[in-house]
Amino acid sequence: MVITIARQYGSGGKEIGRRLAEKLHIGFYDKELITLAAKESGVSPEIFDKYDEKAGNSLLYALSIGAAASMGDYGIIPPLPMNDKLFLLQHDIIRQVSVEPCVIVGRCADYVLADRNDCVRLFLYAEMEKRVQRVVKKHGLSESKAESVIRRADKARENYYHYYSDKIWGDPENYDLCIDSGKLGTEKCAELIISYLKLRGME
C-alpha cells in the first residue's frame, strides 16, 4: 500500500503525512526525495531544492536548445532543464521506494503511481484563513505576507502538476479522498484516513 498526498500550501500536508506514517509504521517521503535524487545524481541538494515542485519552462527550454545543445550519436541533443531532470529522478525514486508501504507527499506521486491498484490518492485543502494562521505561526510572517506566499505556492504546485501530468491539480476526480484539514486538524485527519483505509480493507 502506498498513500500519496497532494496538498494546498498551509493545509498541513507534511505534518499529516508524517503522523499517518508513524501510526501505520510505514515509510515517509517528502523532502527526503530531494536527498535521494541528489545522492543518485551527484547534484547538490540545495540546487535541487530550488527547483523542487516547479514546472519547467517550455519557452526557455526551446531557447536553450540553440544556446547549449550538444552533438550525440543521433544528432543534436538538447540539455535537460534542471526541473525536468529532478522530476525524472524523483519519478524513478518514487517507483523504487513504493515497493514498500509508505506515504509520499507531493511531486505528482499520484500520477507516477497511476498504474498501482494499492495506491490511495489524497488531496488536503483548507480555508485560506486557516492556512494563513498556520503559515503565520510556523514562519512568523504577517497575515498579508502569509497569504501572498500561499497563493504563489499553490500556483506553483498547480502549474507543476499540470505540466507533468496534464491533469488538474485539486480536481476531485484525480483523488480517492479529499479532506478539509482546517476543520479536523492533524491528528483527526490521520485518524480519518486510517478509518478510510480500514473501510477499503487496506489497513
Tab-separated table of C-alpha atoms in Angstrom:
chain	number	residue	atom	x	y	z
A	1	MET	CA	0.000	0.000	0.000
A	2	VAL	CA	1.161	3.489	-0.886
A	3	ILE	CA	-0.529	6.723	0.217
A	4	THR	CA	0.107	9.842	-1.861
A	5	ILE	CA	-0.737	13.287	-0.527
A	6	ALA	CA	-1.316	16.313	-2.736
A	7	ARG	CA	-1.935	19.434	-0.672
A	8	GLN	CA	-2.622	23.136	-0.681
A	9	TYR	CA	0.149	25.171	0.902
A	10	GLY	CA	-0.521	25.644	4.594
A	11	SER	CA	-3.004	22.763	4.823
A	12	GLY	CA	-0.622	20.700	6.955
A	13	GLY	CA	0.009	18.002	4.370
A	14	LYS	CA	3.531	17.238	5.550
A	15	GLU	CA	2.539	17.017	9.226
A	16	ILE	CA	-0.499	14.859	8.479
A	17	GLY	CA	1.534	12.603	6.206
A	18	ARG	CA	4.254	12.141	8.810
A	19	ARG	CA	1.704	11.424	11.550
A	20	LEU	CA	-0.065	8.940	9.304
A	21	ALA	CA	3.199	7.145	8.522
A	22	GLU	CA	4.013	6.954	12.253
A	23	LYS	CA	0.621	5.464	13.082
A	24	LEU	CA	0.877	2.898	10.295
A	25	HIS	CA	4.589	2.214	10.917
A	26	ILE	CA	5.488	2.754	7.269
A	27	GLY	CA	7.987	4.899	5.386
A	28	PHE	CA	7.575	8.646	4.854
A	29	TYR	CA	8.921	10.682	1.928
A	30	ASP	CA	8.722	14.425	1.345
A	31	LYS	CA	11.979	16.400	1.140
A	32	GLU	CA	13.683	13.023	1.533
A	33	LEU	CA	13.093	12.552	-2.195
A	34	ILE	CA	15.375	15.510	-2.915
A	35	THR	CA	18.123	13.998	-0.775
A	36	LEU	CA	17.808	10.676	-2.582
A	37	ALA	CA	17.753	12.366	-6.005
A	38	ALA	CA	20.856	14.391	-5.132
A	39	LYS	CA	22.673	11.304	-3.901
A	40	GLU	CA	21.816	9.375	-7.065
A	41	SER	CA	22.762	12.183	-9.454
A	42	GLY	CA	25.657	13.833	-7.641
A	43	VAL	CA	23.891	17.219	-7.835
A	44	SER	CA	23.822	19.370	-4.689
A	45	PRO	CA	20.582	19.019	-2.653
A	46	GLU	CA	20.494	22.832	-2.394
A	47	ILE	CA	20.313	23.119	-6.194
A	48	PHE	CA	17.527	20.553	-6.466
A	49	ASP	CA	15.637	22.232	-3.625
A	50	LYS	CA	15.469	25.408	-5.720
A	51	TYR	CA	13.643	23.542	-8.494
A	52	ASP	CA	11.530	21.230	-6.341
A	53	GLU	CA	7.858	21.052	-7.401
A	54	LYS	CA	8.300	23.763	-10.020
A	55	ALA	CA	7.298	23.253	-13.625
A	56	GLY	CA	9.746	23.538	-16.487
A	57	ASN	CA	9.536	26.437	-18.917
A	58	SER	CA	8.921	25.284	-22.476
A	59	LEU	CA	9.917	28.647	-23.976
A	60	LEU	CA	13.203	28.844	-22.092
A	61	TYR	CA	13.819	25.167	-22.877
A	62	ALA	CA	13.310	25.816	-26.600
A	63	LEU	CA	15.675	28.803	-26.491
A	64	SER	CA	18.280	26.746	-24.643
A	65	ILE	CA	18.458	24.223	-27.463
A	66	GLY	CA	20.247	26.627	-29.738
A	67	ALA	CA	22.446	28.034	-26.993
A	68	ALA	CA	23.664	24.921	-25.236
A	69	ALA	CA	22.934	21.872	-27.377
A	70	SER	CA	25.427	19.060	-27.728
A	71	MET	CA	26.065	16.570	-30.510
A	72	GLY	CA	25.149	12.932	-29.847
A	73	ASP	CA	25.018	9.726	-31.897
A	74	TYR	CA	21.620	10.682	-33.288
A	75	GLY	CA	22.216	14.371	-33.932
A	76	ILE	CA	21.689	17.381	-31.681
A	77	ILE	CA	20.636	16.501	-28.123
A	78	PRO	CA	19.448	19.472	-26.062
A	79	PRO	CA	20.444	19.617	-22.397
A	80	LEU	CA	17.712	18.621	-19.965
A	81	PRO	CA	16.404	21.508	-17.806
A	82	MET	CA	17.050	21.044	-14.090
A	83	ASN	CA	13.293	20.948	-13.377
A	84	ASP	CA	12.862	18.007	-15.736
A	85	LYS	CA	15.999	16.268	-14.529
A	86	LEU	CA	14.722	16.430	-10.944
A	87	PHE	CA	11.241	15.234	-11.931
A	88	LEU	CA	12.638	12.217	-13.790
A	89	LEU	CA	14.927	11.326	-10.897
A	90	GLN	CA	12.105	11.651	-8.377
A	91	HIS	CA	9.846	9.644	-10.703
A	92	ASP	CA	12.292	6.744	-10.595
A	93	ILE	CA	12.846	7.083	-6.854
A	94	ILE	CA	9.095	7.132	-6.169
A	95	ARG	CA	8.798	3.878	-8.116
A	96	GLN	CA	11.669	2.414	-6.114
A	97	VAL	CA	10.568	3.405	-2.603
A	98	SER	CA	6.938	2.422	-3.255
A	99	VAL	CA	7.990	-1.214	-3.359
A	100	GLU	CA	7.494	-0.979	0.411
A	101	PRO	CA	4.409	0.563	2.113
A	102	CYS	CA	4.897	4.324	2.501
A	103	VAL	CA	3.429	7.818	2.465
A	104	ILE	CA	4.653	10.167	-0.293
A	105	VAL	CA	3.923	13.895	-0.194
A	106	GLY	CA	3.582	15.874	-3.440
A	107	ARG	CA	5.773	15.535	-6.539
A	108	CYS	CA	2.977	14.115	-8.719
A	109	ALA	CA	3.287	10.795	-6.881
A	110	ASP	CA	-0.384	10.004	-7.531
A	111	TYR	CA	0.285	10.370	-11.268
A	112	VAL	CA	3.585	8.472	-11.167
A	113	LEU	CA	1.833	5.547	-9.450
A	114	ALA	CA	-1.356	5.706	-11.535
A	115	ASP	CA	-0.946	2.038	-12.500
A	116	ARG	CA	-0.968	0.879	-8.867
A	117	ASN	CA	-4.210	-0.607	-7.543
A	118	ASP	CA	-2.901	-0.365	-3.981
A	119	CYS	CA	-2.265	3.384	-4.145
A	120	VAL	CA	-4.550	5.677	-2.125
A	121	ARG	CA	-4.562	9.213	-3.516
A	122	LEU	CA	-5.394	12.045	-1.094
A	123	PHE	CA	-5.877	15.779	-1.537
A	124	LEU	CA	-5.738	18.066	1.519
A	125	TYR	CA	-7.162	21.568	1.498
A	126	ALA	CA	-8.360	24.212	3.942
A	127	GLU	CA	-9.935	27.657	4.014
A	128	MET	CA	-7.483	30.488	3.355
A	129	GLU	CA	-7.952	31.875	6.881
A	130	LYS	CA	-6.887	28.563	8.443
A	131	ARG	CA	-3.886	28.276	6.150
A	132	VAL	CA	-2.802	31.847	6.834
A	133	GLN	CA	-2.921	31.152	10.577
A	134	ARG	CA	-0.755	28.070	10.140
A	135	VAL	CA	1.832	29.846	7.979
A	136	VAL	CA	1.969	32.885	10.296
A	137	LYS	CA	2.578	30.607	13.280
A	138	LYS	CA	5.138	28.441	11.512
A	139	HIS	CA	7.153	31.124	9.714
A	140	GLY	CA	6.455	34.274	11.708
A	141	LEU	CA	5.096	36.224	8.724
A	142	SER	CA	2.452	38.930	8.697
A	143	GLU	CA	-1.004	37.778	7.601
A	144	SER	CA	-0.785	39.654	4.292
A	145	LYS	CA	2.659	38.212	3.544
A	146	ALA	CA	1.495	34.725	4.506
A	147	GLU	CA	-1.452	34.906	2.133
A	148	SER	CA	0.816	36.082	-0.675
A	149	VAL	CA	3.212	33.177	-0.050
A	150	ILE	CA	0.292	30.721	-0.015
A	151	ARG	CA	-1.124	31.943	-3.313
A	152	ARG	CA	2.276	31.774	-5.031
A	153	ALA	CA	2.987	28.308	-3.671
A	154	ASP	CA	-0.423	26.980	-4.706
A	155	LYS	CA	0.006	28.400	-8.201
A	156	ALA	CA	3.440	26.787	-8.499
A	157	ARG	CA	2.056	23.412	-7.387
A	158	GLU	CA	-0.889	23.723	-9.764
A	159	ASN	CA	1.418	24.514	-12.693
A	160	TYR	CA	3.837	21.724	-11.748
A	161	TYR	CA	1.090	19.105	-11.549
A	162	HIS	CA	-0.481	20.151	-14.844
A	163	TYR	CA	2.888	20.417	-16.607
A	164	TYR	CA	3.978	16.883	-15.789
A	165	SER	CA	0.653	15.027	-15.574
A	166	ASP	CA	-1.587	17.067	-17.914
A	167	LYS	CA	-4.240	16.812	-15.198
A	168	ILE	CA	-5.905	19.410	-12.986
A	169	TRP	CA	-4.414	19.786	-9.502
A	170	GLY	CA	-7.122	19.594	-6.853
A	171	ASP	CA	-9.747	18.086	-9.173
A	172	PRO	CA	-11.644	15.522	-7.025
A	173	GLU	CA	-11.715	13.101	-9.956
A	174	ASN	CA	-7.941	12.647	-9.605
A	175	TYR	CA	-8.118	11.549	-5.950
A	176	ASP	CA	-9.717	8.867	-3.797
A	177	LEU	CA	-10.353	11.180	-0.852
A	178	CYS	CA	-10.325	14.976	-0.397
A	179	ILE	CA	-10.182	16.321	3.168
A	180	ASP	CA	-10.656	19.786	4.642
A	181	SER	CA	-7.795	19.652	7.151
A	182	GLY	CA	-8.737	23.024	8.607
A	183	LYS	CA	-11.871	21.522	10.157
A	184	LEU	CA	-10.152	18.477	11.663
A	185	GLY	CA	-6.516	19.208	12.454
A	186	THR	CA	-3.509	16.901	12.092
A	187	GLU	CA	-4.437	14.089	14.474
A	188	LYS	CA	-8.072	13.717	13.406
A	189	CYS	CA	-7.123	13.855	9.725
A	190	ALA	CA	-4.716	10.971	10.274
A	191	GLU	CA	-7.420	9.040	12.131
A	192	LEU	CA	-9.950	9.721	9.351
A	193	ILE	CA	-7.550	8.453	6.700
A	194	ILE	CA	-6.873	5.281	8.678
A	195	SER	CA	-10.628	4.709	9.044
A	196	TYR	CA	-10.948	5.111	5.285
A	197	LEU	CA	-8.181	2.570	4.708
A	198	LYS	CA	-9.966	0.107	7.022
A	199	LEU	CA	-13.234	0.551	5.133
A	200	ARG	CA	-11.401	-0.306	1.924
A	201	GLY	CA	-9.704	-3.278	3.550
A	202	MET	CA	-6.242	-1.764	3.061
A	203	GLU	CA	-5.061	-1.093	6.630
